[in-house]
Amino acid sequence: MIAVFKREFLSYFRSPVGYIAIALFSFLSGYIFVNNFATGAVNIASEVISLRSFFVVIVPIITMGLFAEDKKRGTEILYYTSPIDLFSVVAGKFLAAFCLYGIMFVNVFIHMIVTKSCDGIVDIGAWGSVIVFFFLAMLFISIGIFASAITDSQIIAAIFSFIMIMVIQLLSTISSLAGNAIAAFLSMLGVASESSNSVGEAITNGINWLDPFAKTSDFRYGSFSVAPLVFCISFAIVFLFLTFRVLEKKRWAKS
Amino acid sequence: MIEINNLVKHYGDKKAVNGISFTVEDDEVLGFLGPNGAGKSTTMNIITGYLSSTSGTVKVNGHDILEEPELAKKDIGYLPELPPLYLDMTVLEYLNYICDIKQVKRSERKEQLAKIIAMVKITDVADRLIGNLSKGYKQRVGIAQALVGNPSILILDEPTVGLDPNQIIEIRKLIRTLAKDHSVIISSHILSEIQEVCDRVVIINKGKVAAIDTITDLSKRLAGSSKLLLSFKGDAKKIMNEIRSLPGVSDCKIRISDKDIHEAEITVTGNSASDIRTSIFYVMSRNSSPIMEFRSLDPTLEEIFLSITAGT
Amino acid sequence: MSKDKKNTKSAVTDNRQKTLKLYSVGTIVILLVIVVAANILFDSILGKYLTFDFSLSNQNSISNETQDYLDSLSADTNIRVVGLMDRPTELNNTPLRYIVPLLDDYATKSGGKVTVEYVNPETYPSIRQELDREGQYDLTADTFAVCYQGKIVSISPYDCFTYDTESSSYGYYVPTANAVEYTFTNAMANLTSGFSAKAYFVTGVESDSSEQLKHILSSLGIDSADLPVSSSFTIPEDCNLIFINNPQTDIPQNVASALNNYISTGGDFIVAVNFYNNVSEQYPNLNSVLNEMNLNIDTYVVKENHPEYVLDNIGFEALVDIASNYTDFSSSSQLRSGYARPVRKYDNPYSYIKTDVVLTTSAYATAVKINEDGGQSQYENEDTYNVAMYATYEGMKDAPCCYVFGTSYFTSDEYISSYGYNDANVQFLRNCIRDITGMNNFNNLQVDSKPLDDYSFDSTKATASNASVMTVIFMIIIPLALVIAAAVVYAKRKNL
Ligand SMILES: Nc1ncnc2c1ncn2[C@@H]1O[C@H](COP(=O)(O)OP(=O)(O)O)[C@@H](O)[C@H]1O
Ligand SMILES: [Mg+2]
């Protein structure tokens, strides 16, 4: 695992990709910070929460090549023909992307220091949103890695993870739309409005249950709970495990 | 030792490998010969654990590749058709990475890499980017990669394809050095290449084994249908008739050209291939026909298959 | 025979692959089941126990200020807090999750002075009668009634928060501050202090809504109502305070004379104007009222030139200093102001009128005139301008007093909702109101909302020049350095 991690992590810095991704993140976080700074009040929690909307761009950039590039170049054969555990390959690549995110995030830590030195407040809510940020990063990176493993085209991998992350970010909107649409559909079919509404509500709630953003919204007020973190990390594990199975399929699949 | 038993691989409806069985003994150099699309790469990919077989088993030193993949893979060094090189790394970075994933002990690493680098002669490019190397050097780095971890078995898939003649000679030399203390499987679609370095040959065609033989036996069998090419000046018809009447000559076709250099393709049967050249020389000498060119023709693979199938 | 052998062999390998496939799919299914089960377990069973409140001002416990206030009440005090609903069980994702536990904390920590109960008026309609004999309070379901000696303050859960105006576009309301304790403690303090007052807002002069300001007043125990301008404009008898909050047009003549009468009977008022959308408005009638208090607002905009005061790039938004008489109104020494009109002393000769400077610019500000064509022309030389002033009549019982703000940065909904109740400006305004209504004689408590989310910098550091330094560092130097690093690494490795 460490071998793969080392290679992938360093390879971000052997090519411009890593630098550009960090530069992009620095610029975006800098923009948010500076704008807040100009108003004389900086809430690090809001900054971190705004930065979450860039997952949808940055995660595909840093994960698209992880497996797709190996497949295209024929280097994936190394994983199959050396005595290395395929799961540790997946874990190594995941860790590499996650650490790159960690490095990007140094920007926010610098902003925290500046905030502190201007007598602003870095409160527990800020740390809460940082925790949430990293757990969400885990979830989204694992999705990106999965996307990269199911295709040998980086572009397709990027598009796939982009769409997946987009959908998750829009879940709260989607859920109410879906709930309303189904309620409307049922009442059109002649179902009593009360029961059709409750079906719609159930669907809204069901989809909302999957929304990691809604689940973690209390962290920014300093109210931490374990369940949403378990949610993020367990689904990250699911996607990493699926990736592992997709890779391993080659070992036994008949065609 | 590798035991391959009844290997079958389907790609959809297409049977790329269709029931191949053979064994590779310790310290043997085995040639794996077949035309393009015969299923050589597919077979090798299955042996090394990259692909799964539709059915059939592969055992490497007694370990089944499917059941004990880690143990089986430890003994194999593999150079695939497309060398698995990271073009964005330098040779040393890359080989160190290979050491990492092949779990070479830290204490042995330096020594082992130094040995390999010296052996495949890549010392002067060790700090260069793999993407910037010539094809020949890339192939050497690929071989170096296969050597990491001291595997007892080397599997090289068409190691000389796409190289220029000088590079081919260098790589063959390298393979002969390696053959001293490794079991080696080399695939190729060129007979002469196999003949030069191998003890035994497995010939496959369309996913099936056509013949398994030692090089000497194969030579004998092929001798049954060797061909000679002769270019000369003089009376073509007369010479053709005289050659045809020589014992051991089964056929002689002549292409008559305007520039009064004619070409004769002589098919020889029996074990007298070496003798017949003397007789032909005397025929020409008698007719005072100058010999412009006289050499034996390498049989094409098609012809080998024909002669093999004809012989069995 | 050999054929049979072959067949069984291939069957064996087939089975092996089937097993691997089953194993592979099986492990995925098992993992999914475990993950879903674990999530349900954590979500609905363990979730409650694994939630921790680390917030600085523990959201669910009362602060020292409230505790001190409760301790100061006599032992036989009985404040009844009645939730007009069934006791909620499911608190998640409702504002009640910050209210119910906190009220329980009031009950436990007050030593019986505060009691909390939940009565659903739909099941027990008599509760309304019981609490509100004369039917003068509007007790709707799902609100809280704080009752003390027959007087009631009604609190709606949604009024206990300020909301992030931006994120309502995400489809849900994100509270930016938890003012639950602020609201309840202030309600109790107002009830127990016996203070009551009524404020009127002069409306109909294109002034903004004053909802936030009304919230603040109500937490101070001041009821508020609107007083639209009309030809029959009169000021009600029960009026203790008049607000003229950001009129975009001048008040009519008859309103001005009504106000002059109001002043002569000792009425108090607070005026706030600004210079944003109404650059040519001269407020002659409003000024005629202010002139009675020897004050005047001018048709210029204050432009700050001192770099340590400037907040935007132009100088229209800037810090202002609090004059020495008013420093105890705020914990901060400087406040924000923007698009301010200068407020100055008028030349009214009566010496019993006493004016006082409240907020001033630096000594380097200028007053700028905006021409018809939108261009600026400088009006006066660099000087200190007043952004807010106070005036009263000396030596008179029940004298009229007024605060005049040249900026909307203290009273407007827009400002208060973006900076919250704990902002220094809002705190300052609150103290002006306490001062002008004489509330301090009744209730000296500074029961503010809990300092939850005050992210303001020390205002001396949040200057425009610092902001531009930050812009250069974070948006130019760091990204550029990284891009250069990328180029260098690329160029270097390309030729290895
Ligand atoms: N991934 C694949 N999908 C479908 N057919 C394939 C695939 N790989 C190889 N084949 C087919 O299988 C046959 C054997 O291929 P290969 O083993 O590469 O031949 P060789 O290495 O002997 O040239 C060829 O006909 C080829 O077209
Ligand atoms: Mg091939």
Short mmCIF file of N, CA and C in Angstrom, two decimals, chain C residues 244-358:
data_model
loop_
_atom_site.label_atom_id
_atom_site.label_comp_id
_atom_site.label_asym_id
_atom_site.label_seq_id
_atom_site.Cartn_x
_atom_site.Cartn_y
_atom_site.Cartn_z
N ILE C 244 -37.83 57.05 12.85
CA ILE C 244 -37.91 57.37 11.42
C ILE C 244 -36.70 56.64 10.83
N ASN C 245 -36.97 55.47 10.27
CA ASN C 245 -35.90 54.55 9.92
C ASN C 245 -35.67 54.53 8.42
N ASN C 246 -34.62 55.21 8.01
CA ASN C 246 -34.21 55.23 6.61
C ASN C 246 -35.29 55.63 5.61
N PRO C 247 -35.86 56.80 5.77
CA PRO C 247 -36.82 57.24 4.75
C PRO C 247 -36.05 57.60 3.47
N GLN C 248 -36.59 57.18 2.36
CA GLN C 248 -35.93 57.54 1.10
C GLN C 248 -36.44 58.89 0.60
N THR C 249 -37.60 59.28 1.10
CA THR C 249 -38.11 60.61 0.73
C THR C 249 -38.40 61.37 2.03
N ASP C 250 -38.56 62.62 1.87
CA ASP C 250 -38.77 63.47 3.05
C ASP C 250 -40.15 63.21 3.66
N ILE C 251 -40.30 63.54 4.95
CA ILE C 251 -41.62 63.41 5.57
C ILE C 251 -42.49 64.61 5.14
N PRO C 252 -43.79 64.42 5.08
CA PRO C 252 -44.64 65.54 4.66
C PRO C 252 -44.68 66.63 5.73
N GLN C 253 -45.16 67.76 5.30
CA GLN C 253 -45.25 68.94 6.17
C GLN C 253 -46.04 68.65 7.45
N ASN C 254 -47.22 68.02 7.28
CA ASN C 254 -48.07 67.84 8.46
C ASN C 254 -47.44 66.90 9.46
N VAL C 255 -46.67 65.91 8.97
CA VAL C 255 -45.98 65.00 9.88
C VAL C 255 -44.91 65.77 10.64
N ALA C 256 -44.23 66.67 9.92
CA ALA C 256 -43.19 67.47 10.58
C ALA C 256 -43.79 68.30 11.70
N SER C 257 -44.96 68.92 11.45
CA SER C 257 -45.51 69.74 12.54
C SER C 257 -46.01 68.87 13.69
N ALA C 258 -46.55 67.65 13.36
CA ALA C 258 -46.94 66.74 14.43
C ALA C 258 -45.73 66.38 15.29
N LEU C 259 -44.61 66.17 14.63
CA LEU C 259 -43.40 65.80 15.36
C LEU C 259 -42.91 66.98 16.21
N ASN C 260 -43.05 68.20 15.66
CA ASN C 260 -42.64 69.37 16.44
C ASN C 260 -43.47 69.47 17.72
N ASN C 261 -44.76 69.20 17.60
CA ASN C 261 -45.62 69.18 18.79
C ASN C 261 -45.16 68.12 19.77
N TYR C 262 -44.84 66.96 19.19
CA TYR C 262 -44.39 65.82 19.99
C TYR C 262 -43.15 66.20 20.79
N ILE C 263 -42.22 66.91 20.12
CA ILE C 263 -41.00 67.34 20.80
C ILE C 263 -41.32 68.30 21.93
N SER C 264 -42.22 69.21 21.65
CA SER C 264 -42.49 70.22 22.67
C SER C 264 -43.14 69.60 23.90
N THR C 265 -43.76 68.40 23.75
CA THR C 265 -44.30 67.72 24.92
C THR C 265 -43.30 66.72 25.48
N GLY C 266 -42.04 66.79 25.03
CA GLY C 266 -41.00 65.94 25.63
C GLY C 266 -40.86 64.58 24.98
N GLY C 267 -41.29 64.46 23.74
CA GLY C 267 -41.21 63.15 23.06
C GLY C 267 -39.80 62.80 22.61
N ASP C 268 -39.52 61.48 22.62
CA ASP C 268 -38.18 61.01 22.21
C ASP C 268 -38.27 60.40 20.82
N PHE C 269 -37.20 60.50 20.08
CA PHE C 269 -37.21 59.87 18.75
C PHE C 269 -35.81 59.53 18.28
N ILE C 270 -35.77 58.57 17.37
CA ILE C 270 -34.50 58.17 16.75
C ILE C 270 -34.67 58.26 15.25
N VAL C 271 -33.73 58.95 14.61
CA VAL C 271 -33.78 59.11 13.16
C VAL C 271 -32.54 58.48 12.56
N ALA C 272 -32.75 57.72 11.49
CA ALA C 272 -31.60 57.23 10.73
C ALA C 272 -31.85 57.51 9.26
N VAL C 273 -30.87 58.12 8.61
CA VAL C 273 -30.97 58.33 7.16
C VAL C 273 -29.70 57.77 6.55
N ASN C 274 -29.63 57.72 5.26
CA ASN C 274 -28.37 57.36 4.63
C ASN C 274 -28.25 58.07 3.30
N PHE C 275 -27.23 57.75 2.57
CA PHE C 275 -26.96 58.44 1.32
C PHE C 275 -26.68 57.37 0.28
N TYR C 276 -27.70 56.61 -0.08
CA TYR C 276 -27.39 55.52 -0.99
C TYR C 276 -28.23 55.63 -2.25
N ASN C 277 -29.56 55.55 -2.08
CA ASN C 277 -30.42 55.64 -3.25
C ASN C 277 -31.04 57.01 -3.39
N ASN C 278 -30.74 57.88 -2.44
CA ASN C 278 -31.48 59.14 -2.36
C ASN C 278 -30.50 60.31 -2.35
N VAL C 279 -29.60 60.31 -3.32
CA VAL C 279 -28.49 61.25 -3.27
C VAL C 279 -28.93 62.72 -3.37
N SER C 280 -30.09 62.95 -3.95
CA SER C 280 -30.46 64.35 -4.09
C SER C 280 -31.50 64.79 -3.07
N GLU C 281 -31.95 63.86 -2.23
CA GLU C 281 -32.97 64.21 -1.24
C GLU C 281 -32.36 65.11 -0.16
N GLN C 282 -33.03 66.24 0.08
CA GLN C 282 -32.46 67.19 1.06
C GLN C 282 -33.18 67.18 2.38
N TYR C 283 -34.28 66.48 2.49
CA TYR C 283 -35.05 66.36 3.73
C TYR C 283 -35.36 67.70 4.38
N PRO C 284 -35.95 68.65 3.69
CA PRO C 284 -36.21 69.96 4.33
C PRO C 284 -37.15 69.82 5.54
N ASN C 285 -38.22 69.00 5.41
CA ASN C 285 -39.16 68.89 6.52
C ASN C 285 -38.55 68.16 7.70
N LEU C 286 -37.84 67.09 7.39
CA LEU C 286 -37.20 66.34 8.47
C LEU C 286 -36.18 67.23 9.17
N ASN C 287 -35.44 68.01 8.37
CA ASN C 287 -34.46 68.90 8.98
C ASN C 287 -35.13 69.96 9.83
N SER C 288 -36.32 70.39 9.42
CA SER C 288 -37.00 71.41 10.23
C SER C 288 -37.33 70.84 11.60
N VAL C 289 -37.63 69.53 11.66
CA VAL C 289 -37.85 68.89 12.96
C VAL C 289 -36.54 68.82 13.73
N LEU C 290 -35.49 68.38 13.03
CA LEU C 290 -34.20 68.23 13.70
C LEU C 290 -33.66 69.57 14.16
N ASN C 291 -33.94 70.64 13.40
CA ASN C 291 -33.46 71.96 13.79
C ASN C 291 -34.01 72.36 15.15
N GLU C 292 -35.20 71.88 15.47
CA GLU C 292 -35.76 72.12 16.81
C GLU C 292 -34.83 71.57 17.88
N MET C 293 -34.09 70.52 17.50
CA MET C 293 -33.14 69.94 18.44
C MET C 293 -31.73 70.46 18.15
N ASN C 294 -31.66 71.49 17.34
CA ASN C 294 -30.39 72.11 16.95
C ASN C 294 -29.48 71.13 16.19
N LEU C 295 -30.08 70.27 15.37
CA LEU C 295 -29.29 69.35 14.56
C LEU C 295 -29.68 69.52 13.11
N ASN C 296 -28.82 69.04 12.22
CA ASN C 296 -29.13 69.12 10.79
C ASN C 296 -28.39 68.00 10.07
N ILE C 297 -29.06 67.39 9.06
CA ILE C 297 -28.34 66.44 8.22
C ILE C 297 -28.14 67.04 6.84
N ASP C 298 -26.98 66.76 6.26
CA ASP C 298 -26.59 67.42 5.02
C ASP C 298 -26.71 66.48 3.83
N THR C 299 -26.75 67.09 2.65
CA THR C 299 -26.91 66.30 1.42
C THR C 299 -25.55 65.96 0.83
N TYR C 300 -24.71 65.41 1.65
CA TYR C 300 -23.40 64.98 1.17
C TYR C 300 -23.17 63.57 1.67
N VAL C 301 -22.15 62.92 1.12
CA VAL C 301 -21.79 61.61 1.65
C VAL C 301 -20.39 61.72 2.26
N VAL C 302 -20.24 61.06 3.39
CA VAL C 302 -18.95 61.11 4.08
C VAL C 302 -17.99 60.14 3.41
N LYS C 303 -16.80 60.65 3.06
CA LYS C 303 -15.80 59.79 2.44
C LYS C 303 -14.57 59.76 3.34
N GLU C 304 -14.28 58.56 3.81
CA GLU C 304 -13.15 58.40 4.72
C GLU C 304 -11.87 58.28 3.90
N ASN C 305 -10.80 58.94 4.34
CA ASN C 305 -9.54 58.85 3.59
C ASN C 305 -8.42 58.21 4.39
N HIS C 306 -8.67 58.00 5.67
CA HIS C 306 -7.63 57.41 6.52
C HIS C 306 -7.57 55.91 6.23
N PRO C 307 -6.41 55.41 5.75
CA PRO C 307 -6.37 53.99 5.31
C PRO C 307 -6.72 52.99 6.41
N GLU C 308 -6.49 53.34 7.66
CA GLU C 308 -6.82 52.38 8.70
C GLU C 308 -8.30 52.39 9.04
N TYR C 309 -9.04 53.32 8.48
CA TYR C 309 -10.48 53.37 8.74
C TYR C 309 -11.29 52.78 7.59
N VAL C 310 -10.69 52.86 6.40
CA VAL C 310 -11.45 52.50 5.20
C VAL C 310 -11.75 50.99 5.17
N LEU C 311 -13.00 50.64 4.85
CA LEU C 311 -13.36 49.22 4.75
C LEU C 311 -13.51 48.77 3.32
N ASP C 312 -14.04 49.62 2.47
CA ASP C 312 -14.10 49.26 1.05
C ASP C 312 -12.91 49.93 0.38
N ASN C 313 -12.89 49.98 -0.92
CA ASN C 313 -11.74 50.62 -1.56
C ASN C 313 -11.92 52.11 -1.70
N ILE C 314 -13.18 52.57 -1.61
CA ILE C 314 -13.47 53.96 -1.94
C ILE C 314 -13.43 54.85 -0.71
N GLY C 315 -13.86 54.29 0.41
CA GLY C 315 -13.91 55.11 1.61
C GLY C 315 -15.33 55.44 2.02
N PHE C 316 -16.31 54.94 1.25
CA PHE C 316 -17.70 55.17 1.65
C PHE C 316 -18.12 54.25 2.79
N GLU C 317 -17.50 53.08 2.85
CA GLU C 317 -17.71 52.21 4.00
C GLU C 317 -16.47 52.31 4.87
N ALA C 318 -16.67 52.63 6.12
CA ALA C 318 -15.48 52.89 6.95
C ALA C 318 -15.81 52.69 8.42
N LEU C 319 -14.75 52.67 9.19
CA LEU C 319 -14.92 52.58 10.63
C LEU C 319 -15.17 53.99 11.18
N VAL C 320 -15.93 54.07 12.25
CA VAL C 320 -16.11 55.36 12.91
C VAL C 320 -15.76 55.20 14.38
N ASP C 321 -15.28 56.28 14.96
CA ASP C 321 -14.92 56.25 16.37
C ASP C 321 -16.15 56.59 17.22
N ILE C 322 -16.20 56.00 18.42
CA ILE C 322 -17.26 56.32 19.35
C ILE C 322 -16.79 57.47 20.23
N ALA C 323 -17.62 58.51 20.31
CA ALA C 323 -17.22 59.67 21.12
C ALA C 323 -17.14 59.25 22.59
N SER C 324 -16.33 60.00 23.33
CA SER C 324 -15.93 59.53 24.67
C SER C 324 -17.12 59.33 25.60
N ASN C 325 -18.21 60.12 25.44
CA ASN C 325 -19.35 59.96 26.33
C ASN C 325 -20.09 58.65 26.11
N TYR C 326 -19.83 58.00 24.98
CA TYR C 326 -20.64 56.84 24.62
C TYR C 326 -19.84 55.55 24.55
N THR C 327 -18.60 55.60 24.99
CA THR C 327 -17.77 54.40 24.84
C THR C 327 -18.32 53.21 25.61
N ASP C 328 -19.05 53.48 26.72
CA ASP C 328 -19.57 52.32 27.45
C ASP C 328 -20.81 51.73 26.79
N PHE C 329 -21.21 52.26 25.64
CA PHE C 329 -22.32 51.66 24.88
C PHE C 329 -21.86 50.44 24.09
N SER C 330 -20.57 50.29 23.94
CA SER C 330 -20.09 49.19 23.11
C SER C 330 -18.79 48.65 23.67
N SER C 331 -18.56 47.37 23.47
CA SER C 331 -17.31 46.78 23.93
C SER C 331 -16.20 47.05 22.92
N SER C 332 -16.60 47.50 21.75
CA SER C 332 -15.62 47.77 20.70
C SER C 332 -15.40 49.27 20.65
N SER C 333 -14.20 49.70 20.24
CA SER C 333 -13.94 51.14 20.25
C SER C 333 -14.32 51.78 18.92
N GLN C 334 -14.52 50.93 17.90
CA GLN C 334 -14.90 51.48 16.60
C GLN C 334 -16.08 50.70 16.06
N LEU C 335 -16.88 51.36 15.24
CA LEU C 335 -18.06 50.71 14.66
C LEU C 335 -18.03 50.90 13.16
N ARG C 336 -18.90 50.15 12.47
CA ARG C 336 -18.96 50.28 11.02
C ARG C 336 -19.98 51.32 10.61
N SER C 337 -19.66 52.00 9.53
CA SER C 337 -20.63 52.92 8.98
C SER C 337 -20.49 52.87 7.47
N GLY C 338 -21.54 53.24 6.76
CA GLY C 338 -21.43 53.23 5.31
C GLY C 338 -22.41 54.20 4.69
N TYR C 339 -21.98 54.87 3.65
CA TYR C 339 -22.80 55.81 2.90
C TYR C 339 -23.51 56.76 3.86
N ALA C 340 -22.71 57.35 4.71
CA ALA C 340 -23.28 58.17 5.77
C ALA C 340 -23.41 59.62 5.31
N ARG C 341 -24.50 60.25 5.76
CA ARG C 341 -24.60 61.71 5.62
C ARG C 341 -24.01 62.33 6.87
N PRO C 342 -23.32 63.43 6.71
CA PRO C 342 -22.81 64.08 7.91
C PRO C 342 -23.95 64.68 8.75
N VAL C 343 -23.89 64.54 10.06
CA VAL C 343 -24.86 65.13 10.97
C VAL C 343 -24.13 66.25 11.70
N ARG C 344 -24.73 67.44 11.71
CA ARG C 344 -23.99 68.55 12.34
C ARG C 344 -24.92 69.37 13.22
N LYS C 345 -24.26 70.15 14.03
CA LYS C 345 -25.00 71.06 14.91
C LYS C 345 -25.57 72.19 14.07
N TYR C 346 -26.85 72.57 14.34
CA TYR C 346 -27.47 73.64 13.59
C TYR C 346 -27.22 74.95 14.34
N ASP C 347 -27.70 76.04 13.75
CA ASP C 347 -27.40 77.31 14.43
C ASP C 347 -28.60 77.83 15.22
N ASN C 348 -29.33 76.91 15.84
CA ASN C 348 -30.43 77.29 16.70
C ASN C 348 -29.87 78.00 17.93
N PRO C 349 -30.37 79.20 18.22
CA PRO C 349 -29.71 80.00 19.25
C PRO C 349 -30.04 79.60 20.70
N TYR C 350 -31.11 78.79 20.90
CA TYR C 350 -31.52 78.55 22.29
C TYR C 350 -30.48 77.73 23.02
N SER C 351 -30.04 78.27 24.13
CA SER C 351 -28.90 77.63 24.79
C SER C 351 -29.32 76.43 25.63
N TYR C 352 -30.64 76.27 25.85
CA TYR C 352 -31.04 75.09 26.63
C TYR C 352 -30.95 73.81 25.80
N ILE C 353 -30.79 73.96 24.49
CA ILE C 353 -30.64 72.76 23.67
C ILE C 353 -29.19 72.29 23.77
N LYS C 354 -29.05 71.07 24.20
CA LYS C 354 -27.69 70.54 24.34
C LYS C 354 -27.48 69.43 23.32
N THR C 355 -26.47 69.59 22.48
CA THR C 355 -26.18 68.53 21.52
C THR C 355 -24.87 67.85 21.91
N ASP C 356 -24.73 66.64 21.40
CA ASP C 356 -23.56 65.85 21.77
C ASP C 356 -23.15 64.98 20.58
N VAL C 357 -21.87 64.93 20.34
CA VAL C 357 -21.37 64.09 19.24
C VAL C 357 -21.35 62.64 19.70
N VAL C 358 -21.80 61.73 18.84
CA VAL C 358 -21.85 60.31 19.21
C VAL C 358 -20.83 59.49 18.43
#
